[in-house]
Amino acid sequence: MDTCKVISEQNAKDLHCFTTGRWLWNEKQQLQNLFTPFDVQALQEIAASSIEAEKCVSITKRGKGGSNRTFLLTMDDGRKVVAKIPYSIAGPQYYTTAFEVATMEFARTVLNIPTPKVLAWCADSRCSVGSEYIIMEVARGNRPADVWDDLALEEKLKVTDRLVALQKKLFSVALNCYGSLYYATENIPGALPAQLVGNIPEKIQEQVATRLVVGPVTEHDFWTKERAQMTIDRGPWMQPQDYVTSLAHREKAWIQQHAIPKPDDATMTQNCPTSHLCLLDKYLQVAPYLLPNEPAILTPYLCHSDLNPANIFVREPILTLPEGFAELGSKEQSAIEAQMEQTIICDFYQTRVAEEIPLLNRVFYQEFGMLRCWPIQFVGDAWDDDIIRLRDSLIQIEKHWEEMGFGFPCPVHFTEDELRVHDEETIGWNNIQGFWDAISPSVARDGFVHSDMYEEAAHMFKYVRNWGLEHVTGKVKERFEHATLMAADVEVEAVKAGGSADS
């Protein structure tokens, strides 16, 4: 089949590179992480072949996803397909792509969720495209994020209702173990045959059992840095307790083999491998008790990690306009009305979940639910992130252990000296969090800013850091200065870059 003429060198560069933002620091590495080299013509040929088109006449970048770059390819007969090329930091090579296509197929054919049909894919970067890829149908409709502000409240409630319907489908079919889905034909080492649990038609059960397996997870924390080459437990797991303990065993193994203390932080427990290992041992002592006792809640269901109820639930069931609302300006009134609308939507979502998905509603309202989740959430990467949150979560477990209803003493204990050190370090940690909160509207934690905001964000970043250094002292100042060290040269870089619109 013929394809369109080879595109210009500049256009090819635009397809491979990230061009819609900047980083205030470490920009070269960030751009390298998002660089996606591939053979454009080979991708076009495969895309055309996937729908039996004569040729592909155009390819354009569609946007930046969290783990891949997407392209819209148009054929000579007007038909279109979407191609996805993963970033180098997307996750483990091969596994990430193989997991995605199998999961999309499971959602589409078993759960009846209208996900785009995969037309062609390859999880081997040694293919003719020179990269892993997925080619699939174009998803129909609009993304709510693109039109949300233009929708009337009634339309937003309809979208919310459809979200609940989607989640209900996710909770309609359970699996036999915990891990990631793959096609059985991929021969994933250690994978187990996927079995559906519940009142499922026999034909579908047989189809899943012969076509799909549950294998190792593709979660970033299991593969980042040297972990990718280490022999660690990545699943699948038959029991949820095995998953929550594997997190700590993984981090212990990595710290023992690869953690290198930084001399600049020698006074902080953050930089002490022994402190981390002791804390991970404490976590392992309480981990088996963190999970709820209700078996139904622990059943392995397919989940969507971006559907986080913590981000959308509120508690106000009755709404009234604040006193003096009529005297406010139009801008203030609009802001209040927007907040009220959001609360109405959240209350509607909460009500619909309670009606349609009682199990999910019980998950949301588990007693001490957040207290149980925090240690599991924070144990994953305390060395590169911070030790404060993990330690604080375990301190809170000990503090509330009796209230949580356990009929025996808490298996972990923090001494007065450990609590004193924690309190001292928390002060410095809070100052650092305050710094990030101050700049968060403009600057992401990794330094990303929109291109047109680069110079303004650079100056603001430096200003906030200087203000912080003037208002803290002692060890707190030392830690704050080190944690925000990247700001020292940002202003110079901004002038040098001149706030360029493209990377």
Short mmCIF file of C-alpha atoms in Angstrom, two decimals:
data_model
loop_
_atom_site.label_atom_id
_atom_site.label_comp_id
_atom_site.label_asym_id
_atom_site.label_seq_id
_atom_site.Cartn_x
_atom_site.Cartn_y
_atom_site.Cartn_z
CA MET A 1 0.00 0.00 0.00
CA ASP A 2 1.12 3.54 -0.69
CA THR A 3 1.49 6.03 2.11
CA CYS A 4 1.73 9.77 2.05
CA LYS A 5 5.02 11.42 1.20
CA VAL A 6 7.64 11.56 3.88
CA ILE A 7 6.94 14.59 6.05
CA SER A 8 9.48 17.35 6.48
CA GLU A 9 12.32 17.05 8.96
CA GLN A 10 10.82 19.82 11.11
CA ASN A 11 7.38 18.21 11.17
CA ALA A 12 8.94 14.87 12.10
CA LYS A 13 10.75 16.56 14.98
CA ASP A 14 7.47 18.04 16.20
CA LEU A 15 5.92 14.58 16.19
CA HIS A 16 8.73 13.14 18.29
CA CYS A 17 9.23 16.01 20.75
CA PHE A 18 7.23 17.61 23.52
CA THR A 19 6.50 21.20 22.48
CA THR A 20 3.65 22.45 24.64
CA GLY A 21 5.43 23.41 27.84
CA ARG A 22 8.70 24.08 29.69
CA TRP A 23 10.44 23.03 32.89
CA LEU A 24 12.11 25.46 35.26
CA TRP A 25 14.80 22.92 36.08
CA ASN A 26 16.09 19.62 34.74
CA GLU A 27 14.46 20.50 31.42
CA LYS A 28 16.89 18.54 29.25
CA GLN A 29 16.14 15.30 31.11
CA GLN A 30 12.40 15.97 31.15
CA LEU A 31 12.35 16.51 27.39
CA GLN A 32 14.38 13.35 26.89
CA ASN A 33 11.85 11.43 29.00
CA LEU A 34 9.07 12.61 26.69
CA PHE A 35 10.99 12.14 23.44
CA THR A 36 9.28 9.46 21.34
CA PRO A 37 11.42 8.36 18.37
CA PHE A 38 9.65 6.17 15.84
CA ASP A 39 9.47 5.57 12.11
CA VAL A 40 6.61 7.81 10.99
CA GLN A 41 6.15 6.15 7.61
CA ALA A 42 6.08 2.65 9.11
CA LEU A 43 3.42 3.74 11.59
CA GLN A 44 1.35 5.24 8.77
CA GLU A 45 1.60 2.03 6.76
CA ILE A 46 0.47 -0.13 9.67
CA ALA A 47 -2.36 2.28 10.50
CA ALA A 48 -3.62 2.19 6.91
CA SER A 49 -3.37 -1.59 6.80
CA SER A 50 -5.26 -1.94 10.10
CA ILE A 51 -8.46 -0.65 8.47
CA GLU A 52 -7.67 -1.78 4.92
CA ALA A 53 -7.22 1.79 3.68
CA GLU A 54 -5.20 2.62 0.58
CA LYS A 55 -2.92 5.11 2.29
CA CYS A 56 -2.51 7.48 5.22
CA VAL A 57 -2.48 11.12 4.11
CA SER A 58 -1.77 12.93 7.40
CA ILE A 59 -0.56 12.42 10.95
CA THR A 60 -0.92 15.03 13.69
CA LYS A 61 -0.18 15.11 17.38
CA ARG A 62 -3.37 14.85 19.38
CA GLY A 63 -2.06 15.64 22.81
CA LYS A 64 0.09 14.54 25.73
CA GLY A 65 -1.22 11.69 27.81
CA GLY A 66 0.10 10.65 31.17
CA SER A 67 2.20 7.83 29.74
CA ASN A 68 2.09 8.20 25.97
CA ARG A 69 1.84 10.55 23.03
CA THR A 70 -1.23 10.18 20.85
CA PHE A 71 -1.60 10.89 17.14
CA LEU A 72 -4.55 11.23 14.82
CA LEU A 73 -3.98 9.55 11.46
CA THR A 74 -6.26 10.33 8.52
CA MET A 75 -6.64 8.03 5.52
CA ASP A 76 -7.25 8.94 1.89
CA ASP A 77 -10.91 7.96 2.24
CA GLY A 78 -11.40 10.24 5.25
CA ARG A 79 -11.40 7.55 7.92
CA LYS A 80 -9.31 8.19 11.02
CA VAL A 81 -7.53 6.14 13.65
CA VAL A 82 -5.58 6.98 16.78
CA ALA A 83 -2.02 5.81 17.43
CA LYS A 84 -0.35 5.78 20.84
CA ILE A 85 3.42 5.74 21.33
CA PRO A 86 4.59 5.27 24.95
CA TYR A 87 7.14 7.53 26.61
CA SER A 88 10.32 5.93 27.87
CA ILE A 89 9.10 6.61 31.43
CA ALA A 90 5.64 5.14 30.83
CA GLY A 91 6.42 1.93 32.66
CA PRO A 92 8.13 -1.40 32.01
CA GLN A 93 8.82 -2.04 28.36
CA TYR A 94 6.55 -4.62 26.77
CA TYR A 95 4.44 -5.14 29.90
CA THR A 96 2.82 -1.69 29.82
CA THR A 97 1.58 -1.98 26.24
CA ALA A 98 0.57 -5.65 26.57
CA PHE A 99 -1.38 -4.84 29.73
CA GLU A 100 -3.16 -1.86 28.17
CA VAL A 101 -4.46 -3.69 25.11
CA ALA A 102 -5.67 -6.70 27.10
CA THR A 103 -7.41 -4.48 29.64
CA MET A 104 -9.13 -2.43 26.92
CA GLU A 105 -10.38 -5.64 25.33
CA PHE A 106 -11.64 -6.94 28.69
CA ALA A 107 -13.47 -3.68 29.37
CA ARG A 108 -15.03 -3.65 25.92
CA THR A 109 -16.05 -7.29 25.51
CA VAL A 110 -16.68 -8.45 29.09
CA LEU A 111 -17.75 -5.31 30.96
CA ASN A 112 -19.49 -3.75 27.93
CA ILE A 113 -17.69 -0.46 28.45
CA PRO A 114 -17.42 1.44 25.15
CA THR A 115 -13.64 1.60 24.93
CA PRO A 116 -12.09 2.06 21.47
CA LYS A 117 -11.34 -1.19 19.67
CA VAL A 118 -7.63 -1.96 19.29
CA LEU A 119 -6.87 -2.43 15.59
CA ALA A 120 -3.15 -3.21 15.74
CA TRP A 121 -0.48 -3.21 18.40
CA CYS A 122 3.06 -4.27 19.17
CA ALA A 123 4.84 -4.44 22.51
CA ASP A 124 8.30 -4.97 20.97
CA SER A 125 10.26 -1.79 20.21
CA ARG A 126 12.39 -3.76 17.73
CA CYS A 127 9.49 -3.75 15.26
CA SER A 128 9.47 -1.76 12.00
CA VAL A 129 8.03 1.29 13.80
CA GLY A 130 11.01 1.32 16.16
CA SER A 131 8.73 1.69 19.16
CA GLU A 132 5.91 -0.04 20.94
CA TYR A 133 2.58 1.21 19.65
CA ILE A 134 -1.18 0.83 19.82
CA ILE A 135 -3.49 1.73 16.93
CA MET A 136 -7.16 1.96 17.79
CA GLU A 137 -10.48 3.43 16.81
CA VAL A 138 -11.17 7.10 17.48
CA ALA A 139 -13.20 7.47 20.66
CA ARG A 140 -16.60 8.97 19.96
CA GLY A 141 -17.92 12.04 21.77
CA ASN A 142 -16.23 14.85 23.70
CA ARG A 143 -14.07 14.73 26.77
CA PRO A 144 -16.03 16.30 29.66
CA ALA A 145 -12.94 18.33 30.59
CA ASP A 146 -13.05 20.07 27.22
CA VAL A 147 -16.67 21.23 27.49
CA TRP A 148 -17.41 21.12 31.22
CA ASP A 149 -17.49 24.87 31.80
CA ASP A 150 -19.97 25.31 28.95
CA LEU A 151 -22.43 22.70 30.22
CA ALA A 152 -25.59 23.56 32.13
CA LEU A 153 -26.00 22.00 35.58
CA GLU A 154 -28.55 19.51 34.26
CA GLU A 155 -26.06 18.32 31.63
CA LYS A 156 -23.31 18.00 34.23
CA LEU A 157 -25.58 15.82 36.35
CA LYS A 158 -26.21 13.60 33.34
CA VAL A 159 -22.45 13.22 32.84
CA THR A 160 -22.08 12.39 36.54
CA ASP A 161 -24.82 9.77 36.25
CA ARG A 162 -22.99 8.17 33.33
CA LEU A 163 -19.82 8.11 35.43
CA VAL A 164 -21.68 6.13 38.09
CA ALA A 165 -22.99 3.77 35.40
CA LEU A 166 -19.41 3.21 34.23
CA GLN A 167 -18.22 2.46 37.76
CA LYS A 168 -21.13 0.06 38.22
CA LYS A 169 -19.88 -1.92 35.24
CA LEU A 170 -16.38 -2.03 36.75
CA PHE A 171 -17.88 -3.55 39.90
CA SER A 172 -20.01 -6.05 37.99
CA VAL A 173 -17.27 -8.63 37.41
CA ALA A 174 -14.59 -9.77 39.85
CA LEU A 175 -11.35 -11.63 39.16
CA ASN A 176 -9.60 -14.39 41.06
CA CYS A 177 -6.38 -12.57 41.97
CA TYR A 178 -4.60 -9.21 42.03
CA GLY A 179 -2.32 -8.02 39.24
CA SER A 180 -2.48 -6.82 35.63
CA LEU A 181 -4.36 -8.42 32.74
CA TYR A 182 -2.54 -9.82 29.70
CA TYR A 183 -3.38 -12.03 26.76
CA ALA A 184 -2.55 -15.67 27.47
CA THR A 185 -0.71 -15.86 24.14
CA GLU A 186 1.93 -13.44 25.48
CA ASN A 187 3.30 -16.17 27.79
CA ILE A 188 3.89 -13.78 30.70
CA PRO A 189 6.19 -15.45 33.29
CA GLY A 190 4.40 -16.25 36.53
CA ALA A 191 0.95 -15.31 35.21
CA LEU A 192 -2.17 -17.15 36.38
CA PRO A 193 -5.25 -17.95 34.27
CA ALA A 194 -7.86 -15.21 34.69
CA GLN A 195 -11.04 -16.52 36.26
CA LEU A 196 -14.23 -14.53 36.69
CA VAL A 197 -15.95 -14.66 40.07
CA GLY A 198 -19.70 -14.35 40.44
CA ASN A 199 -22.82 -14.98 38.41
CA ILE A 200 -21.18 -14.79 34.98
CA PRO A 201 -22.43 -16.64 31.88
CA GLU A 202 -20.39 -19.80 31.33
CA LYS A 203 -19.48 -18.79 27.77
CA ILE A 204 -17.88 -15.55 28.96
CA GLN A 205 -16.06 -17.35 31.78
CA GLU A 206 -14.57 -19.83 29.31
CA GLN A 207 -13.61 -17.05 26.91
CA VAL A 208 -11.77 -15.13 29.63
CA ALA A 209 -10.09 -18.24 31.06
CA THR A 210 -8.64 -19.22 27.68
CA ARG A 211 -7.70 -15.75 26.42
CA LEU A 212 -6.55 -13.80 29.48
CA VAL A 213 -4.16 -14.17 32.39
CA VAL A 214 -3.34 -12.10 35.47
CA GLY A 215 0.36 -11.28 35.68
CA PRO A 216 2.78 -8.80 37.27
CA VAL A 217 1.61 -5.25 37.87
CA THR A 218 2.90 -2.40 35.73
CA GLU A 219 2.76 0.19 38.54
CA HIS A 220 5.62 2.65 38.19
CA ASP A 221 6.97 2.09 41.72
CA PHE A 222 7.64 -1.59 40.97
CA TRP A 223 9.86 -0.75 38.00
CA THR A 224 11.49 2.62 38.64
CA LYS A 225 15.29 2.97 38.78
CA GLU A 226 17.14 -0.26 39.63
CA ARG A 227 13.89 -1.99 40.64
CA ALA A 228 13.31 -2.87 36.99
CA GLN A 229 16.33 -5.22 37.12
CA MET A 230 15.67 -6.59 40.59
CA THR A 231 13.98 -9.86 41.43
CA ILE A 232 11.05 -8.59 43.47
CA ASP A 233 7.47 -9.68 43.98
CA ARG A 234 5.31 -7.90 41.38
CA GLY A 235 2.38 -10.28 41.59
CA PRO A 236 0.03 -11.73 40.82
CA TRP A 237 -1.21 -12.09 44.39
CA MET A 238 -3.98 -14.37 45.60
CA GLN A 239 -4.39 -12.48 48.88
CA PRO A 240 -4.52 -8.68 49.33
CA GLN A 241 -2.26 -8.92 52.37
CA ASP A 242 0.49 -10.22 50.10
CA TYR A 243 0.20 -7.09 47.97
CA VAL A 244 0.41 -4.60 50.85
CA THR A 245 3.43 -6.37 52.35
CA SER A 246 5.17 -6.65 48.97
CA LEU A 247 5.40 -2.84 48.87
CA ALA A 248 7.64 -2.75 51.93
CA HIS A 249 9.70 -5.80 50.95
CA ARG A 250 10.36 -4.14 47.58
CA GLU A 251 11.54 -0.90 49.18
CA LYS A 252 13.68 -2.70 51.76
CA ALA A 253 15.46 -4.64 49.03
CA TRP A 254 16.09 -1.49 46.98
CA ILE A 255 17.38 0.55 49.94
CA GLN A 256 19.70 -2.25 51.07
CA GLN A 257 21.18 -2.61 47.59
CA HIS A 258 21.02 0.81 45.98
CA ALA A 259 20.24 3.71 48.36
CA ILE A 260 23.11 6.22 48.47
CA PRO A 261 22.94 8.80 51.28
CA LYS A 262 23.54 12.41 50.29
CA PRO A 263 26.13 14.20 52.49
CA ASP A 264 24.09 17.42 52.39
CA ASP A 265 21.27 15.76 54.33
CA ALA A 266 23.37 13.82 56.85
CA THR A 267 21.42 15.20 59.86
CA MET A 268 18.01 14.14 58.58
CA THR A 269 16.42 10.71 58.97
CA GLN A 270 15.28 11.14 55.35
CA ASN A 271 18.87 10.45 54.35
CA CYS A 272 19.47 7.55 56.73
CA PRO A 273 18.94 4.04 55.26
CA THR A 274 18.67 2.55 58.75
CA SER A 275 15.81 4.91 59.63
CA HIS A 276 13.95 3.87 56.49
CA LEU A 277 14.51 0.16 57.09
CA CYS A 278 13.29 0.41 60.70
CA LEU A 279 10.19 2.28 59.57
CA LEU A 280 9.48 -0.30 56.87
CA ASP A 281 9.75 -3.04 59.50
CA LYS A 282 7.17 -1.18 61.58
CA TYR A 283 4.92 -0.99 58.54
CA LEU A 284 5.22 -4.75 57.99
CA GLN A 285 4.10 -5.33 61.58
CA VAL A 286 0.82 -3.45 61.10
CA ALA A 287 0.21 -4.04 57.37
CA PRO A 288 -1.86 -7.24 57.79
CA TYR A 289 -4.30 -5.30 60.00
CA LEU A 290 -4.74 -2.27 57.74
CA LEU A 291 -7.17 -3.99 55.39
CA PRO A 292 -10.87 -4.13 56.34
CA ASN A 293 -12.38 -7.42 57.48
CA GLU A 294 -15.17 -7.40 54.89
CA PRO A 295 -14.22 -9.91 52.14
CA ALA A 296 -16.42 -8.25 49.52
CA ILE A 297 -14.46 -5.01 49.77
CA LEU A 298 -11.20 -6.88 49.17
CA THR A 299 -12.44 -8.67 46.05
CA PRO A 300 -10.25 -8.01 42.96
CA TYR A 301 -12.16 -5.72 40.60
CA LEU A 302 -10.90 -3.83 37.60
CA CYS A 303 -10.47 -0.23 38.69
CA HIS A 304 -9.73 3.13 37.10
CA SER A 305 -7.00 4.85 39.10
CA ASP A 306 -8.13 8.36 38.13
CA LEU A 307 -11.64 7.94 39.56
CA ASN A 308 -10.67 9.06 43.06
CA PRO A 309 -13.65 9.77 45.34
CA ALA A 310 -11.41 11.70 47.75
CA ASN A 311 -11.20 14.44 45.16
CA ILE A 312 -14.92 14.88 44.69
CA PHE A 313 -16.78 14.12 47.93
CA VAL A 314 -18.06 16.89 50.22
CA ARG A 315 -20.23 16.71 53.29
CA GLU A 316 -22.65 19.69 52.91
CA PRO A 317 -26.07 18.19 52.06
CA ILE A 318 -28.06 21.46 52.22
CA LEU A 319 -27.10 24.56 50.24
CA THR A 320 -28.03 28.15 51.03
CA LEU A 321 -26.58 31.36 49.67
CA PRO A 322 -24.30 33.10 52.18
CA GLU A 323 -25.50 36.15 54.05
CA GLY A 324 -24.84 39.33 52.06
CA PHE A 325 -24.68 37.48 48.74
CA ALA A 326 -26.78 40.13 46.97
CA GLU A 327 -24.31 42.85 47.92
CA LEU A 328 -21.32 41.03 46.43
CA GLY A 329 -19.86 41.88 43.04
CA SER A 330 -20.60 39.72 40.02
CA LYS A 331 -17.16 38.04 40.19
CA GLU A 332 -17.64 36.99 43.82
CA GLN A 333 -21.19 35.83 43.13
CA SER A 334 -20.02 33.72 40.20
CA ALA A 335 -17.34 32.08 42.35
CA ILE A 336 -19.87 31.19 45.06
CA GLU A 337 -22.37 29.88 42.53
CA ALA A 338 -19.65 27.71 40.99
CA GLN A 339 -18.82 26.27 44.42
CA MET A 340 -22.49 25.56 45.08
CA GLU A 341 -22.85 23.88 41.70
CA GLN A 342 -19.85 21.68 42.43
CA THR A 343 -21.38 20.70 45.77
CA ILE A 344 -24.68 19.82 44.11
CA ILE A 345 -22.85 17.59 41.62
CA CYS A 346 -20.83 15.89 44.36
CA ASP A 347 -23.92 15.31 46.48
CA PHE A 348 -25.70 13.86 43.43
CA TYR A 349 -22.73 11.57 42.74
CA GLN A 350 -22.69 10.40 46.34
CA THR A 351 -26.42 9.66 46.25
CA ARG A 352 -26.23 7.76 42.96
CA VAL A 353 -23.30 5.64 44.14
CA ALA A 354 -25.22 4.72 47.30
CA GLU A 355 -28.20 3.69 45.14
CA GLU A 356 -26.38 1.88 42.34
CA ILE A 357 -23.12 0.57 43.82
CA PRO A 358 -23.62 -0.19 47.55
CA LEU A 359 -20.25 -1.95 47.72
CA LEU A 360 -18.38 1.12 46.48
CA ASN A 361 -20.37 3.26 48.91
CA ARG A 362 -19.18 1.05 51.78
CA VAL A 363 -15.60 1.49 50.56
CA PHE A 364 -16.02 5.27 50.66
CA TYR A 365 -17.36 5.18 54.21
CA GLN A 366 -15.17 2.55 55.80
CA GLU A 367 -14.54 3.46 59.42
CA PHE A 368 -10.99 4.80 59.77
CA GLY A 369 -10.70 4.30 56.01
CA MET A 370 -8.16 7.04 55.36
CA LEU A 371 -6.17 6.09 58.46
CA ARG A 372 -5.87 2.55 57.09
CA CYS A 373 -4.98 3.73 53.57
CA TRP A 374 -2.28 6.26 54.40
CA PRO A 375 0.53 3.81 55.32
CA ILE A 376 -0.15 1.78 52.15
CA GLN A 377 -0.21 4.96 50.09
CA PHE A 378 3.02 6.39 51.52
CA VAL A 379 5.20 3.28 51.84
CA GLY A 380 5.99 3.12 48.12
CA ASP A 381 8.83 5.58 47.63
CA ALA A 382 9.75 7.19 50.93
CA TRP A 383 13.45 7.39 50.03
CA ASP A 384 13.04 9.60 46.97
CA ASP A 385 9.87 11.31 48.16
CA ASP A 386 9.82 11.80 51.92
CA ILE A 387 9.86 9.73 55.07
CA ILE A 388 7.68 12.18 57.04
CA ARG A 389 4.30 11.09 55.69
CA LEU A 390 4.95 7.37 56.11
CA ARG A 391 6.20 7.84 59.66
CA ASP A 392 3.30 10.13 60.56
CA SER A 393 0.78 7.63 59.17
CA LEU A 394 2.23 4.89 61.39
CA ILE A 395 2.28 7.21 64.40
CA GLN A 396 -1.42 7.85 63.81
CA ILE A 397 -2.08 4.11 63.59
CA GLU A 398 -0.50 3.61 67.03
CA LYS A 399 -2.40 6.61 68.41
CA HIS A 400 -5.81 5.35 67.22
CA TRP A 401 -5.17 1.61 67.51
CA GLU A 402 -7.56 1.06 70.42
CA GLU A 403 -10.29 3.16 68.76
CA MET A 404 -9.97 1.01 65.63
CA GLY A 405 -11.27 -1.93 67.66
CA PHE A 406 -8.30 -4.27 67.84
CA GLY A 407 -8.43 -6.38 70.98
CA PHE A 408 -4.67 -6.48 71.48
CA PRO A 409 -1.83 -3.94 71.85
CA CYS A 410 -0.53 -2.15 68.78
CA PRO A 411 2.45 -4.11 67.40
CA VAL A 412 4.45 -0.91 66.77
CA HIS A 413 5.58 1.74 69.20
CA PHE A 414 7.35 5.07 68.76
CA THR A 415 9.55 6.25 71.61
CA GLU A 416 9.49 9.78 72.99
CA ASP A 417 12.80 10.44 71.25
CA GLU A 418 11.43 9.21 67.91
CA LEU A 419 8.37 11.43 68.30
CA ARG A 420 10.56 14.43 69.16
CA VAL A 421 12.68 13.93 66.01
CA HIS A 422 9.52 13.50 63.96
CA ASP A 423 8.06 16.76 65.30
CA GLU A 424 11.30 18.64 64.55
CA GLU A 425 11.50 17.33 61.01
CA THR A 426 7.80 17.92 60.41
CA ILE A 427 8.30 21.65 60.96
CA GLY A 428 10.82 21.72 58.12
CA TRP A 429 8.62 19.50 56.00
CA ASN A 430 5.64 21.82 56.51
CA ASN A 431 7.73 24.78 55.40
CA ILE A 432 8.69 22.93 52.23
CA GLN A 433 5.05 21.99 51.59
CA GLY A 434 4.09 25.61 52.13
CA PHE A 435 6.62 26.62 49.50
CA TRP A 436 5.15 24.18 46.99
CA ASP A 437 1.61 25.24 47.84
CA ALA A 438 2.54 28.86 47.20
CA ILE A 439 3.81 28.15 43.70
CA SER A 440 1.48 25.27 42.79
CA PRO A 441 -1.00 27.33 40.73
CA SER A 442 1.79 28.09 38.25
CA VAL A 443 4.53 25.47 38.77
CA ALA A 444 4.11 21.70 39.04
CA ARG A 445 6.23 19.68 41.48
CA ASP A 446 8.54 18.62 38.67
CA GLY A 447 9.00 22.24 37.53
CA PHE A 448 6.60 22.11 34.59
CA VAL A 449 5.00 25.38 33.47
CA HIS A 450 3.00 26.36 30.42
CA SER A 451 5.20 27.98 27.80
CA ASP A 452 3.57 31.40 27.98
CA MET A 453 4.02 31.43 31.78
CA TYR A 454 7.68 30.42 31.84
CA GLU A 455 9.39 33.70 32.68
CA GLU A 456 6.71 34.86 35.11
CA ALA A 457 6.78 31.50 36.91
CA ALA A 458 10.58 31.53 37.08
CA HIS A 459 10.68 34.91 38.81
CA MET A 460 7.87 33.96 41.19
CA PHE A 461 9.59 30.67 42.02
CA LYS A 462 12.79 32.44 43.00
CA TYR A 463 10.93 35.12 44.96
CA VAL A 464 8.99 32.62 47.09
CA ARG A 465 12.17 30.69 47.86
CA ASN A 466 14.04 33.82 48.96
CA TRP A 467 11.11 34.81 51.15
CA GLY A 468 11.15 31.38 52.78
CA LEU A 469 14.89 31.53 53.50
CA GLU A 470 14.38 34.85 55.28
CA HIS A 471 11.71 33.46 57.59
CA VAL A 472 13.12 30.12 58.78
CA THR A 473 16.23 29.35 60.81
CA GLY A 474 18.46 26.53 62.01
CA LYS A 475 18.07 22.97 60.72
CA VAL A 476 14.69 23.85 59.27
CA LYS A 477 16.35 26.48 57.10
CA GLU A 478 19.06 24.03 56.04
CA ARG A 479 16.51 21.48 54.87
CA PHE A 480 14.32 24.10 53.18
CA GLU A 481 17.33 25.54 51.36
CA HIS A 482 18.43 22.12 50.15
CA ALA A 483 14.92 21.04 49.11
CA THR A 484 14.46 24.20 47.01
CA LEU A 485 18.03 24.38 45.71
CA MET A 486 16.87 24.10 42.11
CA ALA A 487 15.48 27.64 42.41
CA ALA A 488 18.94 29.17 42.74
CA ASP A 489 19.62 29.33 38.99
CA VAL A 490 16.07 29.41 37.67
CA GLU A 491 15.93 33.17 37.10
CA VAL A 492 19.11 33.11 35.02
CA GLU A 493 17.72 30.26 32.93
CA ALA A 494 14.49 32.16 32.37
CA VAL A 495 16.31 35.16 30.97
CA LYS A 496 18.48 32.87 28.84
CA ALA A 497 15.46 30.99 27.48
CA GLY A 498 13.50 34.16 26.95
CA GLY A 499 10.21 32.40 27.69
CA SER A 500 10.27 30.51 24.41
CA ALA A 501 6.93 29.14 23.32
CA ASP A 502 8.28 25.75 22.25
CA SER A 503 10.68 23.21 23.68
#
